[in-house]
Amino acid sequence: MRKKITLTILALATAASAQDYSKMSRHLVELTRANISSNAKGSNAGAKSFTGNNERTIIFVKGEEAAVEDYCISHRGDIHIVNIPVSRLAALSEDSRVQRMEANYSTPEAHLDRSAQIIGADKVWQGTAPLPQAYDGAGVVVGNLDTAHDYTHPTFRSTADGRQRIVMVYDPLDIPTGQVADDKSPFPIGTLYTDTASINAKQHSADYNTELHGTHTASTASGSGWGSPYRGIAPESDIYMATAILSNNLQLLPEEYTNYDNTAFMALQMENILNYAESQGKPCVVNYSAGYPHIVTIDETLLNEYLDRISGPGKIIVASAGNSGADLLNHIVKTTDDTTVGGVLTCDTGTSSACFYIKTKGKNTLRIRNYTMPEDISQIKEIPLDFVINGNDTTSASGLKWNDIISFKNSNILNDMEIEVYGSRCVSDDDYIEYRILLGEGSKALSDNEYTVEIIGENTEADIYTEDGELLPIDLNGITLAGAKPGPTLAIPGALPSVITVGATAWNTTFTNTEGKTFSSNYYGSNGERTKFSSVGPTIHGLMKPDVMAPGLYISAADNSFYEEEQEHRKTYRTATTTFGGKEYNYLVESGTSMSAPIVTGTIALWLQADPTLTRERVMEIIAKTSTHYDPALPYPNGHYGYGEIDAYKGLLEILNLTAIEGLSTTHLSQATVRPTADGTAISVTLNSAATAPVTCRLYTTAGTLIKSVTLPPHSTSYRIETDGHRGVIAVQVGNLGSTLVRVR
């Protein structure tokens, strides 16, 4: 697991004191200081993950290409992804041709939520997907950057001809013995599989026994539903599977590649998928159902710019919003009218350190105290947060230094607690200063919940975000603090404007597993409301997110057949089984924004099939115009629902410019099925129940021309309508039941 780097690890060497860290993100500051310190003390000093001169890391660099030509893997304009020795970071930051260097530990969590194991049902995407059958994702590449992929599951085969639809696999954890990293390759470690024979022979990703997540998300977006009613949204799309470095598989990353676990490598993998699709002349949408907390001192300006530059016509990135919507009281706003804000820091048992982030305008003071002994000066520590905007001093009056970690510890203060402070200018807003505060456990456990965190200042502004625990209100022993409120909880990269961000809605509350047991619950929500777990916006920088919603509660999709753990859980949640090649495969119910994101990804694949030139901006226009609203009284977009829940059918009508056809409903047909006949000269219309009165059917071309109007007699369910020689996509209106699209060949 990723280690938190504290000052005890980063003890300063003399050489470090003169280093200018102003161009680096905080993670790179920590990495550089650790390298300098360990080299100064000897190869056995410091944290194991950061010793030695041979380690490399992948980062973003903004500046002249000549400055990074020895290390560059890929670049978009003046932003480069480079594979560089950690020992060279300090020198690169001093190069006048370099403007900015960024990479942050991503260590994302998969956005799949079953913490309360509330059991429900998914009947939304059974059998026939609620999309026009004429569009199934054929000719579109759907990328799934995720963990624990089962390449053998038959849902990734076409039900039309049985072919394997996984066309490319990149697994950075599949590292052959003796492999030496290729420092100039966009695939620096691991193995790239470029043909179905090698993919079938490999069978699964290297992290196959850590999770079931990637198999489920890929199936939700692109599964054919082989042997089950659980068909994905784009069941005939090509699939590119890439293994993401997430919290569940990080332990499989060899020590020498530990520093590849960051946002730059994530962006590089997304670019690889988009580049492959471009090489095939196909549009592409990439799904990323993971993320890590978006906190104020995480600098992601270059990540956002890079993702924006690799996107474009036929190149779209989708990310889940996160599962922290019902999370902690984690955000306090201090206005100029407030003198003191804060709360009691409340942490879970076993918490050894607590991290929070402060964004300030004006000089403030951080006060940590033991509220049970408010008059005891040995139980109070005050640290001036006194950097000012456009100040020339790189050291504050309190001893803080720009882009540096300073430790405050006194054996007589706060039970030997160590307090670390990192200060920097706010990359995203020049009017603010950012501080990262890390509280280390002393002789008393942080979970004893005896400490207050306070910000004090006259006519100043501040925002406090907690990463560990909550800041609860208190009125005790003369201390009155209002505490925190639920704050923005969106994850990176979902909090970035360069991606389409998806939250989860709740629909189904009942399901029956393969043993015939029925389970019901509406704990997380029902009838299309936002699930309790779905993360909310706006972002900490005020961007309105999420963008769109989709069903994310109790979704049935493919199980990773190689995953050996959680057998009881899987037995309970198993909704279907099928056999292929003599092996049994399962479909399971799971929940989370991990499930809602691939539903949007698959929908966009259908839209790209209709218009391969769609851009993110155009997709957002379609979403804004056609999404459904759970609560019409709310303004849209908003921080809970974005523009609303995606409507694949209305979006398709909008793309095909069919919304203006007079007499064609924008309500998708659900009480009848329309299909082309086998001879290709007609369509069949099958009603769910026999008509009691004549039903008028109208057929239109995509240009809006009426082909014919036919009155179907009552007391029957099946009808044949000739298309009079028309081929291609035809819009069909069935009485007042709704409309659908069908492709006649």
Short mmCIF file of N, CA, C and O in Angstrom, two decimals, residues 133 674-686 719-723 727 742-745:
data_model
loop_
_atom_site.label_atom_id
_atom_site.label_comp_id
_atom_site.label_asym_id
_atom_site.label_seq_id
_atom_site.Cartn_x
_atom_site.Cartn_y
_atom_site.Cartn_z
N GLN A 133 -32.52 -0.87 -31.54
CA GLN A 133 -31.72 -2.03 -31.91
C GLN A 133 -30.80 -1.75 -33.09
O GLN A 133 -29.85 -2.49 -33.33
N VAL A 674 -40.13 -3.75 -32.37
CA VAL A 674 -40.07 -3.56 -33.82
C VAL A 674 -38.74 -4.11 -34.31
O VAL A 674 -37.68 -3.73 -33.82
N ARG A 675 -38.81 -5.02 -35.30
CA ARG A 675 -37.59 -5.63 -35.82
C ARG A 675 -37.69 -5.73 -37.35
O ARG A 675 -38.79 -5.83 -37.90
N PRO A 676 -36.54 -5.78 -38.03
CA PRO A 676 -36.59 -6.06 -39.46
C PRO A 676 -36.92 -7.53 -39.69
O PRO A 676 -36.55 -8.40 -38.88
N THR A 677 -37.61 -7.84 -40.73
CA THR A 677 -37.89 -9.23 -41.06
C THR A 677 -36.66 -9.88 -41.67
O THR A 677 -35.74 -9.20 -42.12
N ALA A 678 -36.67 -11.20 -41.69
CA ALA A 678 -35.50 -11.93 -42.18
C ALA A 678 -35.19 -11.64 -43.64
O ALA A 678 -34.03 -11.62 -44.05
N ASP A 679 -36.24 -11.38 -44.45
CA ASP A 679 -36.00 -11.14 -45.88
C ASP A 679 -35.60 -9.70 -46.17
O ASP A 679 -35.28 -9.34 -47.31
N GLY A 680 -35.61 -8.84 -45.13
CA GLY A 680 -35.13 -7.47 -45.29
C GLY A 680 -36.05 -6.57 -46.07
O GLY A 680 -35.63 -5.46 -46.44
N THR A 681 -37.27 -6.96 -46.33
CA THR A 681 -38.18 -6.12 -47.12
C THR A 681 -39.28 -5.49 -46.27
O THR A 681 -40.09 -4.72 -46.78
N ALA A 682 -39.31 -5.82 -44.98
CA ALA A 682 -40.39 -5.34 -44.14
C ALA A 682 -39.92 -5.27 -42.69
O ALA A 682 -38.79 -5.66 -42.36
N ILE A 683 -40.81 -4.77 -41.84
CA ILE A 683 -40.55 -4.79 -40.41
C ILE A 683 -41.69 -5.54 -39.73
O ILE A 683 -42.82 -5.58 -40.23
N SER A 684 -41.35 -6.17 -38.59
CA SER A 684 -42.39 -6.82 -37.79
C SER A 684 -42.65 -5.97 -36.55
O SER A 684 -41.73 -5.44 -35.94
N VAL A 685 -43.92 -5.82 -36.21
CA VAL A 685 -44.33 -5.09 -35.01
C VAL A 685 -45.04 -6.08 -34.10
O VAL A 685 -46.04 -6.70 -34.50
N THR A 686 -44.51 -6.25 -32.89
CA THR A 686 -45.10 -7.18 -31.93
C THR A 686 -45.50 -6.42 -30.68
O THR A 686 -44.64 -5.85 -29.99
N TYR A 719 -47.69 -8.05 -36.39
CA TYR A 719 -48.02 -7.43 -37.67
C TYR A 719 -46.75 -7.33 -38.52
O TYR A 719 -45.64 -7.25 -38.01
N ARG A 720 -46.96 -7.31 -39.85
CA ARG A 720 -45.88 -7.11 -40.81
C ARG A 720 -46.21 -5.87 -41.62
O ARG A 720 -47.33 -5.72 -42.12
N ILE A 721 -45.19 -4.96 -41.73
CA ILE A 721 -45.39 -3.74 -42.50
C ILE A 721 -44.28 -3.66 -43.55
O ILE A 721 -43.09 -3.67 -43.22
N GLU A 722 -44.67 -3.60 -44.83
CA GLU A 722 -43.69 -3.47 -45.90
C GLU A 722 -43.04 -2.08 -45.85
O GLU A 722 -43.70 -1.08 -45.52
N THR A 723 -41.77 -2.02 -46.18
CA THR A 723 -41.05 -0.74 -46.16
C THR A 723 -40.99 -0.08 -47.53
O THR A 723 -40.36 0.97 -47.68
N ARG A 727 -34.46 1.45 -47.30
CA ARG A 727 -33.41 0.76 -46.56
C ARG A 727 -32.75 1.73 -45.59
O ARG A 727 -32.96 2.94 -45.64
N VAL A 742 -35.21 1.47 -36.34
CA VAL A 742 -34.85 0.14 -36.81
C VAL A 742 -34.05 0.28 -38.09
O VAL A 742 -34.33 1.16 -38.91
N ARG A 743 -33.04 -0.55 -38.23
CA ARG A 743 -32.23 -0.53 -39.46
C ARG A 743 -32.67 -1.68 -40.36
O ARG A 743 -32.63 -2.84 -39.97
N VAL A 744 -33.09 -1.34 -41.56
CA VAL A 744 -33.53 -2.33 -42.54
C VAL A 744 -32.45 -2.43 -43.60
O VAL A 744 -32.05 -1.43 -44.20
N ARG A 745 -31.97 -3.66 -43.84
CA ARG A 745 -30.88 -3.85 -44.78
C ARG A 745 -31.39 -4.39 -46.11
O ARG A 745 -32.40 -5.05 -46.17
#
